Structure formats: structure tokens, C-alpha cells
Short mmCIF file of C-alpha atoms in Angstrom, two decimals:
data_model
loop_
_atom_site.label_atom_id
_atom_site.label_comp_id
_atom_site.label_asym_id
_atom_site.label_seq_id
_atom_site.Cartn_x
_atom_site.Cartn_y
_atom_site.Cartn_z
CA UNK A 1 11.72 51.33 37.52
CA UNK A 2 9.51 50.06 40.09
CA UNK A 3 11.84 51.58 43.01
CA UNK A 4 11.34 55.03 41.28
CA UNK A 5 7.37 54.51 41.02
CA UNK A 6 7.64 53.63 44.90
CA UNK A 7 9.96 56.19 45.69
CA UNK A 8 7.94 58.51 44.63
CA UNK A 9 4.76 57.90 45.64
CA UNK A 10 6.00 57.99 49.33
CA UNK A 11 7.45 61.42 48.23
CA UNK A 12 4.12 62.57 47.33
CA UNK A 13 2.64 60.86 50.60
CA UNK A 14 4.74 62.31 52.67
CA UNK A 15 4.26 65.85 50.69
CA UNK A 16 0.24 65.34 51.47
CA UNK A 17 0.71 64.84 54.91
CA UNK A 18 2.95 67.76 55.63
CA UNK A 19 -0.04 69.93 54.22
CA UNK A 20 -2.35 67.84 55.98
CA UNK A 21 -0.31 68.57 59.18
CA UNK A 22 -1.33 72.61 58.84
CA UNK A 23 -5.06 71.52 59.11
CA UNK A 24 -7.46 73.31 61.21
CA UNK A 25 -8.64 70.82 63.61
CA UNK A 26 -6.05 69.46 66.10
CA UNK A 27 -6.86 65.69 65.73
CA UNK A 28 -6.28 65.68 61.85
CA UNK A 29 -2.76 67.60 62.83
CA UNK A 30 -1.63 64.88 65.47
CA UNK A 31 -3.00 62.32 62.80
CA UNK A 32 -0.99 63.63 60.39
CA UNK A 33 1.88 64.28 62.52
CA UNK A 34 1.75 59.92 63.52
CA UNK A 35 1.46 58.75 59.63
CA UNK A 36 4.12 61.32 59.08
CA UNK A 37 6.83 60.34 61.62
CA UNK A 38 5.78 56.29 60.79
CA UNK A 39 6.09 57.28 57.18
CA UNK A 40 10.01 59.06 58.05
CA UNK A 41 10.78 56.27 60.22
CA UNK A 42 9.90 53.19 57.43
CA UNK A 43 11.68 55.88 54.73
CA UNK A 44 14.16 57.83 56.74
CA UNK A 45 15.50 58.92 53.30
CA UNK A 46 12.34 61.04 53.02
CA UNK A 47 14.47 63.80 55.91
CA UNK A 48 16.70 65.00 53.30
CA UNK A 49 14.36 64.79 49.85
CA UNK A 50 14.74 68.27 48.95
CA UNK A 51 10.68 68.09 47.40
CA UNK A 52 9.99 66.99 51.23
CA UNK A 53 12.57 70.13 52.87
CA UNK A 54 11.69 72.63 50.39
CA UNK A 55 8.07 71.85 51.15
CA UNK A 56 8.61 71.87 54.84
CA UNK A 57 10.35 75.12 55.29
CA UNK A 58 8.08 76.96 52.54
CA UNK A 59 5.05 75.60 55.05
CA UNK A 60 7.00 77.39 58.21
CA UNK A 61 7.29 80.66 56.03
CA UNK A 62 3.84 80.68 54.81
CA UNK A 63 2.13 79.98 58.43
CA UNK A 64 4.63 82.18 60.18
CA UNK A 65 3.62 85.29 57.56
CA UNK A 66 -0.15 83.96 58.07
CA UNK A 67 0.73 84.51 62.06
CA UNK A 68 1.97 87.85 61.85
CA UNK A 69 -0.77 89.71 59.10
CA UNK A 70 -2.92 91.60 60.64
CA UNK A 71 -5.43 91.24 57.83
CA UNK A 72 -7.89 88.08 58.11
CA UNK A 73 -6.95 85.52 56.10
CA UNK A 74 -8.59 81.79 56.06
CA UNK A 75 -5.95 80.27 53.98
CA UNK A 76 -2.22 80.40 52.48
CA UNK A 77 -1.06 79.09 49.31
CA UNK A 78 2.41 77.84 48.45
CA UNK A 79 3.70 76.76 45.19
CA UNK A 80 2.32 79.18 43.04
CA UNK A 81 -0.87 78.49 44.76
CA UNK A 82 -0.66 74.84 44.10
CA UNK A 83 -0.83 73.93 47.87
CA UNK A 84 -3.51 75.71 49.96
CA UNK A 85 -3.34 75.78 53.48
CA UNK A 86 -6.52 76.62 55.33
CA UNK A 87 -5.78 78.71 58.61
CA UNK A 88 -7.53 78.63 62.09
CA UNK A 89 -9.48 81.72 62.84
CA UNK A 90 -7.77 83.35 65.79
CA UNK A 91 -4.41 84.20 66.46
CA UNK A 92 -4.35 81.95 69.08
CA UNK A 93 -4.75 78.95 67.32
CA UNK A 94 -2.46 80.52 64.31
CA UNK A 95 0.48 80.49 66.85
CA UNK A 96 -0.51 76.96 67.90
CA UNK A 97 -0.26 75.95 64.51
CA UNK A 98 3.22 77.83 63.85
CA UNK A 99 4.52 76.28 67.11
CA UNK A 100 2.95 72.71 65.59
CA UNK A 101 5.24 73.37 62.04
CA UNK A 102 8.35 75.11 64.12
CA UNK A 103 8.41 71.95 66.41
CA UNK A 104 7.90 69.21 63.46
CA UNK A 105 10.75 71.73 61.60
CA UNK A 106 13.25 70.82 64.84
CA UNK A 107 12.49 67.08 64.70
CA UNK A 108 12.74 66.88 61.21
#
């Protein structure tokens, strides 16, 4: 039982810093992005949760559709809205952040 309670609070760590990954500000992204691949490389089994995928690819979905609105948005929800994702305020920055998710996507 204690495995499971372990297991799965690196799940849900590893879940919090994929959303914390889509932050505004650059420095909590790269933060996010070190815990993250530290996290992956103590857990690797973490790559192929399907929580951690599922999560993952619905965060490259939502930020890509964020990208390419042409209405102003400041954030995206996934999950039924149970995850909001705040979004920079240019376009600019929006593609940064969708090249950020498509490249952490690749590694994953």
C-alpha cells in the first residue's frame, strides 16, 4: 500500500508540474521544465502513465487552439475545466509557449 500512496503522489507531482510548465513567465517554465525532467529521470515510469500522457497531449491541444484563436483569451481549461492554464498576452509569446509544450512533447 505504501508503493501505491508513493506512486501516486509523484503522479500528481508530475501532473502539477506539467501545468506549471504552461506558466506565463519563462523562469517558472524552465523551473518547471528541471523538477520535471529530475522528477522523469528518478521515475522514468512516469513517460508512459497514461494520467501523465493524456495530460500532456490534452496541454499541446489546448495551447495549440489557444495559439491559433483569434479572440483574446487569458487562459485555457482542460479537464472539464479542472486544470486552468493561464496564457501569455501576445501571440508571440503564445507560440513560444506552444514551441515550449511541442518540444517537452518530443522529449517526452
Amino acid at each position: 500500500h505504501g508503493t501505491r500512496r508513493v506512486d501516486a503522489l509523484v503522479e500528481r507531482e508530475a501532473q502539477r508540474l506539467l501545468v506549471k510548465f504552461c506558466h506565463k513567465a519563462v523562469g517558472v517554465r524552465d523551473a518547471a521544465h528541471h523538477y520535471l525532467s529530475d522528477l522523469v529521470a528518478a521515475f522514468p515510469a512516469l513517460l508512459w502513465r497514461s494520467s501523465c500522457l493524456s495530460l500532456l497531449l490534452d496541454t499541446l491541444d489546448a495551447v495549440g487552439r489557444a495559439y491559433q484563436t483569434t479572440a483574446f483569451i487569458t487562459y485555457t481549461t482542460l479537464r472539464d475545466g479542472a486544470v486552468r492554464i493561464p496564457l501569455p498576452d501576445t501571440s508571440p509569446a503564445r507560440y513560444d509557449l506552444l514551441t515550449d509544450v511541442t518540444r517537452l512533447c518530443r522529449g517526452w
